[in-house]
XYZ file of C-alpha atoms in Angstrom:
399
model
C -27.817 -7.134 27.032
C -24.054 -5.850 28.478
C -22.690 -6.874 25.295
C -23.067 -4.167 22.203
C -24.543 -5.732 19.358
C -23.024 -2.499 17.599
C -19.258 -3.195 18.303
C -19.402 -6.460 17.230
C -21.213 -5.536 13.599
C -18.949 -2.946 13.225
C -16.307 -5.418 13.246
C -18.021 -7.785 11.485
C -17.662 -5.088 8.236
C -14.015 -3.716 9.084
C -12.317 -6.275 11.375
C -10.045 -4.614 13.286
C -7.255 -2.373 13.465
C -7.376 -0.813 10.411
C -3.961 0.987 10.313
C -2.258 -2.452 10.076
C -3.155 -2.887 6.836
C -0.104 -2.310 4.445
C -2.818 0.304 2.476
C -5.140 3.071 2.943
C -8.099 1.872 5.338
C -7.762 -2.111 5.355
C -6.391 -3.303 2.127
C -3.921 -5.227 1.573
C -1.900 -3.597 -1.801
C 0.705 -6.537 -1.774
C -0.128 -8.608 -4.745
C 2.908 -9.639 -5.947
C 6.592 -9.793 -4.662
C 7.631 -7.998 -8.468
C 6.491 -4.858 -7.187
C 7.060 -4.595 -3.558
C 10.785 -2.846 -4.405
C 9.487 0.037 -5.985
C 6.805 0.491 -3.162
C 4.177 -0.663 -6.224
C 4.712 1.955 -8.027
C 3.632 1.884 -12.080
C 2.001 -1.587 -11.406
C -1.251 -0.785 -13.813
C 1.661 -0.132 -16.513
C 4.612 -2.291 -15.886
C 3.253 -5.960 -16.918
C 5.987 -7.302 -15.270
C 4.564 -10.745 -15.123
C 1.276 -12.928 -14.506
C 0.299 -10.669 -11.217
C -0.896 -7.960 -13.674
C -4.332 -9.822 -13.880
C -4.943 -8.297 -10.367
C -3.439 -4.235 -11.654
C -4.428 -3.866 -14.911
C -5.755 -7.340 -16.743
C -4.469 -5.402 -19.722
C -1.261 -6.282 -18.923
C -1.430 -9.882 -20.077
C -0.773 -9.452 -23.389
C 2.680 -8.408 -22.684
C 3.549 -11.486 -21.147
C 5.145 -15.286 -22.619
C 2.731 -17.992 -24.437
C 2.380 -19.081 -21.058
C 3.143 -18.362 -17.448
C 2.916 -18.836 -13.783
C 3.761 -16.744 -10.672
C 3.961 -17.748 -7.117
C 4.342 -14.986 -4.169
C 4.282 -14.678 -0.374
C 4.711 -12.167 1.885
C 5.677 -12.260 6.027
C 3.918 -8.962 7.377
C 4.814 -7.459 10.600
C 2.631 -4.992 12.114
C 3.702 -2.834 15.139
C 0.893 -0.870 17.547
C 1.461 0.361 20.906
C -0.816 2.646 22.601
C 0.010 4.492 25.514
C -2.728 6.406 27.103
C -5.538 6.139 29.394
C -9.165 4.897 30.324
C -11.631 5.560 32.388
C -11.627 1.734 33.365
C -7.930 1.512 34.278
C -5.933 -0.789 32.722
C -2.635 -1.329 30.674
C -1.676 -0.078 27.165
C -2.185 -3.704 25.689
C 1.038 -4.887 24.514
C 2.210 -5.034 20.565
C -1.449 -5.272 19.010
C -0.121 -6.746 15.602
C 0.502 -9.755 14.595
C 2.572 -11.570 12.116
C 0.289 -12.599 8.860
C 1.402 -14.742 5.952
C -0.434 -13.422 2.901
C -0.086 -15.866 -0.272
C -0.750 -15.047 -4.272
C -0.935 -17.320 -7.457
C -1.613 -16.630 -11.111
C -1.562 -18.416 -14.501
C -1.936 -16.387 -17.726
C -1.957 -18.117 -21.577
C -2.035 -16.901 -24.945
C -5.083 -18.278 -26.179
C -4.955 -16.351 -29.670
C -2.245 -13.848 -31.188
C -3.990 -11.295 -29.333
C -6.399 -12.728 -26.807
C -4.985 -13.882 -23.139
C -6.498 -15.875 -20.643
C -5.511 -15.603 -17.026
C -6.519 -16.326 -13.302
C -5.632 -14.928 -10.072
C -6.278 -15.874 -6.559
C -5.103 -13.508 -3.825
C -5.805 -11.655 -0.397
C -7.267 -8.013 -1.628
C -8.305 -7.011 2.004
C -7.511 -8.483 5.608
C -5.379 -7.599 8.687
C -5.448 -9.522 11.947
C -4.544 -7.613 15.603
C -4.538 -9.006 19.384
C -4.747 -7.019 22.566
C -3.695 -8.152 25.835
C -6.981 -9.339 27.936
C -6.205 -6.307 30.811
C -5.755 -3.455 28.330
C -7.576 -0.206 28.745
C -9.056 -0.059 26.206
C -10.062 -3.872 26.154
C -14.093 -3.064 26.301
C -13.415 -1.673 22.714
C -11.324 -4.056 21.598
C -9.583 -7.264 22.194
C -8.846 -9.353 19.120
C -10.090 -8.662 15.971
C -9.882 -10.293 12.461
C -10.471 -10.102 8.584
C -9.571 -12.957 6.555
C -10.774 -12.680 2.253
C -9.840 -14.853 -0.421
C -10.629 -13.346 -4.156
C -10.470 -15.354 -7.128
C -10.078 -13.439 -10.469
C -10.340 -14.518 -13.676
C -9.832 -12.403 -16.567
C -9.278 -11.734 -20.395
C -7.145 -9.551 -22.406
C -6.861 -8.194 -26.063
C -4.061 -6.750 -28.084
C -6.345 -4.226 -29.906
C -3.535 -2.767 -31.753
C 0.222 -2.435 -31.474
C -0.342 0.525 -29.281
C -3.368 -0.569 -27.094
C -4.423 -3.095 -24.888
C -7.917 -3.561 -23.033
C -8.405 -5.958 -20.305
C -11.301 -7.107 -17.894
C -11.977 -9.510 -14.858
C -14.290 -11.482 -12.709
C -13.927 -10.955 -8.632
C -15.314 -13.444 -6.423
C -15.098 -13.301 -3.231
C -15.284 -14.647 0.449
C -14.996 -12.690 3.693
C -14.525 -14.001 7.233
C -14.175 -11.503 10.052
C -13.758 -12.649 13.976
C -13.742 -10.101 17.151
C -13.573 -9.972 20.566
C -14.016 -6.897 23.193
C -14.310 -7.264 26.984
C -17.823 -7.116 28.488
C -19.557 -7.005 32.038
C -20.437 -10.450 31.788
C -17.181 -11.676 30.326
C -15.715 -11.551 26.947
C -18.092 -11.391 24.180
C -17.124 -12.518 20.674
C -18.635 -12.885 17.242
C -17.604 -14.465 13.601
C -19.363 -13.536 10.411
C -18.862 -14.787 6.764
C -20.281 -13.860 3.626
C -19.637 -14.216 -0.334
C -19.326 -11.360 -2.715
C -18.274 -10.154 -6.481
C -17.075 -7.567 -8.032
C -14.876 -6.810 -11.444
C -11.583 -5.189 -12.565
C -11.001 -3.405 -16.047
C -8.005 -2.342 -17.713
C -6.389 -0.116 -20.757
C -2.596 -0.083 -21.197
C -1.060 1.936 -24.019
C 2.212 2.153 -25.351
C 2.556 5.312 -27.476
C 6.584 4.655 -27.946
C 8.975 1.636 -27.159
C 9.848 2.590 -24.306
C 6.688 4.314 -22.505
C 3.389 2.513 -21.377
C 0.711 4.148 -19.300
C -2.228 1.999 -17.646
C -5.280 2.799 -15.910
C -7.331 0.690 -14.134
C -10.534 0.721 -12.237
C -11.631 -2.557 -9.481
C -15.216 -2.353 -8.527
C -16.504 -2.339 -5.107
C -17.799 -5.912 -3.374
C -20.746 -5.655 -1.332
C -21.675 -8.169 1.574
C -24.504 -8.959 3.806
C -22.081 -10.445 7.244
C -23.942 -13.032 8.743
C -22.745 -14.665 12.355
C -23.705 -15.277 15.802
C -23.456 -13.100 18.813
C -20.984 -14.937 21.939
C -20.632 -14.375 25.537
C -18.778 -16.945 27.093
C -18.844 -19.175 24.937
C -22.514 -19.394 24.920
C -25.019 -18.254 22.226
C -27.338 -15.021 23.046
C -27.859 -14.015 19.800
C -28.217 -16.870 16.627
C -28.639 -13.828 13.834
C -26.666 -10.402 13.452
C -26.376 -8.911 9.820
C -24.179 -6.225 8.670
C -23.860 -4.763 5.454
C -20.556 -4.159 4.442
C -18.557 -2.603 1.233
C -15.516 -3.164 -0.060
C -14.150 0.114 -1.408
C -13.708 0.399 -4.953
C -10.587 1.696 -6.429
C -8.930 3.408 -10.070
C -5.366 3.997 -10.525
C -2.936 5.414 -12.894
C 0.566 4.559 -13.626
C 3.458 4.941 -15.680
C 6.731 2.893 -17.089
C 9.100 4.206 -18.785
C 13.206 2.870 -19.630
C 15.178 5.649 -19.330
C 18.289 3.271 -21.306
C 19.793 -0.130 -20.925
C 19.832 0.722 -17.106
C 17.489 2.506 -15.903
C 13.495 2.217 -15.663
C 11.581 4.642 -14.075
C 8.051 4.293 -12.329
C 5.484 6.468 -10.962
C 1.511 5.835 -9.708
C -1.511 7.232 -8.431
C -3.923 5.519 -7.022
C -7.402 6.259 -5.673
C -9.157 4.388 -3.079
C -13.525 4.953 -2.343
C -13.411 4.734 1.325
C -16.293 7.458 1.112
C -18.726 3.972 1.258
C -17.917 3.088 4.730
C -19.906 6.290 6.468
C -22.358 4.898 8.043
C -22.850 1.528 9.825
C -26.740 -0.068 9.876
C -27.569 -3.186 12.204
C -30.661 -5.291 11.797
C -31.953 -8.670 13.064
C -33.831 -11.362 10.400
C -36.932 -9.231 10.400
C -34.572 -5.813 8.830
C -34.971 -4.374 12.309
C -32.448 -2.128 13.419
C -30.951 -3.177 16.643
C -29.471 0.271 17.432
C -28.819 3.449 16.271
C -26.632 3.684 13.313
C -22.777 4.341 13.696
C -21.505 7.000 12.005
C -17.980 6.023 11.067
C -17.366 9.257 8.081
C -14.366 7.893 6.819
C -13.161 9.734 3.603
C -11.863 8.928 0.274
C -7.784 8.411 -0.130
C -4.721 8.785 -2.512
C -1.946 6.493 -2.912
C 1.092 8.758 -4.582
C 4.715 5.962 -5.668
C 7.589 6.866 -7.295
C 10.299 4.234 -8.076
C 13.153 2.677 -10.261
C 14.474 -0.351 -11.590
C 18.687 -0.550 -12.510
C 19.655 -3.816 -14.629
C 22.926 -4.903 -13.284
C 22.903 -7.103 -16.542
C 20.849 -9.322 -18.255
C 20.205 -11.537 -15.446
C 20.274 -9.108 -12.076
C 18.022 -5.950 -11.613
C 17.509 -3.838 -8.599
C 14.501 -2.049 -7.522
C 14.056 0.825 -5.111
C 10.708 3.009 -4.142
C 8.747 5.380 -2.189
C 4.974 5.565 -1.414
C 2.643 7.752 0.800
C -0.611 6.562 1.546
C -3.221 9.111 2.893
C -5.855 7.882 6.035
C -9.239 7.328 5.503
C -10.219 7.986 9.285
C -10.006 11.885 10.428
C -9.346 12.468 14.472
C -12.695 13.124 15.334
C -14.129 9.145 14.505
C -10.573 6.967 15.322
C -12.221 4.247 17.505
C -9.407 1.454 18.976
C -9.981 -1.073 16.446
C -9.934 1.504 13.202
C -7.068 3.562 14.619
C -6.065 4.071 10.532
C -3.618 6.795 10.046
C -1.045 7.528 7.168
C 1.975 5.666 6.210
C 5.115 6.446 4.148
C 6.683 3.354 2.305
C 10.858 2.535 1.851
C 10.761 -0.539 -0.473
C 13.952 -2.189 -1.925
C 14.356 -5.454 -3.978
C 15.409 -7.355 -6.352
C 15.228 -9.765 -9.286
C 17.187 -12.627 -10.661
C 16.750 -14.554 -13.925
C 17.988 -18.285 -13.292
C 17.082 -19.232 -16.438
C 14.914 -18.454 -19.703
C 12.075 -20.255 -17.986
C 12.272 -19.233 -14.155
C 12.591 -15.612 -11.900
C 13.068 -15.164 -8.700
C 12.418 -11.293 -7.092
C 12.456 -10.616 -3.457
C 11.643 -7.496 -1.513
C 11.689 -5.912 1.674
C 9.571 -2.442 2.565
C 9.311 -0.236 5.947
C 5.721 1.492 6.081
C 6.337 5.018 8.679
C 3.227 5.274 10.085
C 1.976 8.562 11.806
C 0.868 8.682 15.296
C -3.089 8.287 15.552
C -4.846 10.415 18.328
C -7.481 8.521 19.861
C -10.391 10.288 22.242
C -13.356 7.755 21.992
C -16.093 7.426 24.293
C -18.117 3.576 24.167
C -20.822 2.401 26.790
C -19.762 4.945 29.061
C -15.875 4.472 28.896
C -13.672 6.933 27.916
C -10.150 5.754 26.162
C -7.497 8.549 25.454
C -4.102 8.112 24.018
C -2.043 7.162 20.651
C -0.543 4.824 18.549
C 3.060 4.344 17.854
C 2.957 1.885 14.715
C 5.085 0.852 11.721
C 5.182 -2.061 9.230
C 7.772 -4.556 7.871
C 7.063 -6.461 4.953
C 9.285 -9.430 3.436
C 8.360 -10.807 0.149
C 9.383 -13.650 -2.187
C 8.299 -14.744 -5.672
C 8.965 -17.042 -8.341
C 8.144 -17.121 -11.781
C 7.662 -19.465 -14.333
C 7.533 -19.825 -17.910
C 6.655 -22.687 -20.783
C-alpha cells in the first residue's frame, strides 16, 4: 500500500508539529489568562482564582463562597523551514495556524473547609498546515490534535497552614493528518476517551509565603480511525496507543510588601512515555515495525512578579524556559519540538467586589530545530525558524 500506515498512527498519538505547542512536547500550559503575565510562574501556589482546580486543586480553599472564571486565549504559531528534499519542492509556507483555546471553572464552599469545583479546559492540542507542494509534504501536510478535559475536584482546609486537594480528568482526544502519497494525499482521523487525576498540597507556613506541589497523572488512549486515500476508504481499522505525559510541579508565592509579589516554578513534564510507537490491526497484529521516537523527559523553570498599582490595578511580568523533549537525532517534520523562552506581561483590574478582568500577552523564542529525516526513501534536510504569540483575556466572577 503507497500510503504508510506508520505515519499516519504516529500522528494519530502526537498530531503534528509538536513545537507549536505553547509547552514542552505538545501541551498546552495556558489554563488561565491570571497567569499568562508572569509566564505561569507559582501557579501550584498562587490560588489566584477558580483556575487553580487545574494547578493545584488545593488551591480552592483560598478562594470566595463562590466563584466563576472565564478565559480565552488567540495563539499564533510561526514555522518556516528552509531546506531541502530529495523530492524537490518548496519550504511550505507559515506551518502554524491561529487556534482559539477556551477555559471555564466554578468552585463553592460547600463546608468551612471543604470546596467543590469543576474545570473544563484544553490540556494538550496544537493544529499546523503545510502548503500541498512543500518538500517535505510526503511527511507532512496538515496535522491536528484537538482534547477537551473535564475536571472535577475537591479540596480541604486541613489546618490553618495546610491544604490538600484532588481531581477527576476525563478526557476526549481527536487527532486529524494528512501527508502526500504516490497515489494522492492520504489522510486519517482518530478519536478516543481517556482519564486520569490531579492532586494537590498547598502550605502556608507564614502570611505571606505559600508553597504548592502538584502532581497530574498520565491519560492513556487506544486511537481508533480509518485509513484515507482520496477520499476513499483502504483501511476501516488502525489503533494506536497513545500517552499523555504525566506531570509534578513546584511553586512558590510570596508578597514581598503592599507592592510587590514575587513568583517562581518548576515544573516537570514525563515525556520519557512517548519512546516507542506500536501499530496493530483488530486482531493486535503489528502492521509494521515499531517507531522509535526516544523523546526524553523535560523541565519547565518561571520566575515572575506581580506590582499593585492600588487596590484595584496590578501588573504582572515573567520569564519561562521550557526544555525539548525531542533530541536532533529523532526530529521528524511533524514533531520538529525544540526549546522556547517565554516574555509574558499583563495585567489585572478589579471593576468591582464581584467581577476581575486580567489580560495578558507572552512571546515564546523558540530555538532553531535541525531536521535530517529519512521516510519511504525521501530524504528532508533543513530547519525551523519558529516563535509564538499568545493573547489572553479573562473574567472573573464572584457571589
Amino acid at each position: 500500500m503507497p500510503f504508510r500506515v506508520d505515519r499516519l498512527a504516529a500522528a494519530l498519538a502526537l498530531a503534528g508539529c509538536a513545537n507549536l505547542a505553547q509547552a514542552a512536547g505538545f501541551a498546552l500550559i495556558e489554563q488561565n489568562a491570571s497567569g499568562i503575565g508572569n509566564a505561569y510562574a507559582g501557579q501550584a501556589a498562587v490560588a489566584a482564582d477558580a483556575s487553580t482546580i487545574f494547578f493545584n486543586p488545593a488551591g480552592m480553599t483560598y478562594l470566595p463562597d463562590r466563584q466563576v472564571v472565564m478565559a480565552g486565549h488567540l495563539i499564533k504559531p510561526q514555522a518556516e523551514f528552509s531546506g531541502t528534499s530529495t523530492i524537490g519542492g518548496g519550504t511550505g509556507g507559515d506551518a502554524g495556524r491561529l487556534a482559539f483555546v477556551p477555559n471555564a471553572y466554578f468552585a463553592f464552599r460547600l463546608t468551612p473547609d471543604v470546596h467543590l469545583g469543576v474545570g473544563m479546559n484544553a490540556p494538550f492540542g496544537l493544529a499546523t498546515e503545510y502548503d500541498p507542494t512543500w518538500a517535505g509534504r510526503t511527511q507532512a501536510l496538515k496535522s491536528e490534535l484537538k482534547t477537551i478535559n473535564l475536571n472535577p475536584a475537591i479540596a480541604w482546609k486541613a489546618s490553618e497552614a495546610l491544604s490538600f486537594g484532588a481531581g477527576l480528568s476525563l478526557q476526549y482526544a481527536e487527532a486529524t493528518l494528512s501527508n502526500a502519497t504516490g497515489a494522492g494525499v492520504g489522510a486519517v482521523k482518530g478519536e478516543d476517551y481517556g482519564w486520569g487525576f490531579n492532586v494537590g498540597v498547598l502550605w502556608q507556613p507564614n502570611a505571606a509565603t505559600r508553597v504548592g506541589l502538584a502532581y497530574r497523572s498520565e491519560v492513556d488512549y487506544v486511537l481508533e480511525g480509518e485509513l484515507k486515500v482520496n477520499g476513499v476508504v483502504t483501511q476501516d481499522l488502525v489503533f494506536a496507543n497513545a500517552t499523555m505525559p504525566d506531570s509534578a510541579a513546584f511553586s512558590v508565592f510570596h508578597r514581598l510588601n503592599e507592592r510587590w509579589d514575587i513568583l517562581a516554578d518548576v515544573t516537570w513534564t514525563g515525556w520519557s512515555d512517548f519512546y516507542e510507537l506500536r501499530i496493530y490491526n483488530g486482531g493486535n497484529v503489528t502492521v509494521v515495525p515499531p517507531t522509535l521516537h526516544n523523546w526524553r523527559d523535560t523541565w519547565r523553570y518561571s520566575v515572575g512578579a506581580n506590582y499593585r498599582h492600588n487596590d484595584r490595578f496590578m501588573l504582572r511580568g515573567g520569564l519561562a524556559f521550557d526544555e525539548r523533549a525531542a533530541s536532533d537525532a529523532y526530529r521528524t517534520a511533524r514533531i520538529p519540538d525544540e526549546a522556547r523562552t517565554w516574555v509574558a506581561l499583563g495585567a489585572q483590574y478589579r471593576m468591582s467586589p464581584k467581577m476581575t478582568i486580567d489580560v495578558g500577552y507572552a512571546h515564546l523564542f523558540v530555538s532553531d530545530a535541525r531536521i535530517n529525516k529519512i521516510e519511504s526513501g525521501v530524504t528532508l534536510t533543513g530547519e525551523y525558524d519558529a516563535s509564538v504569540d499568545i493573547l489572553s483575556a479573562q473574567m472573573t466572577l464572584n457571589f
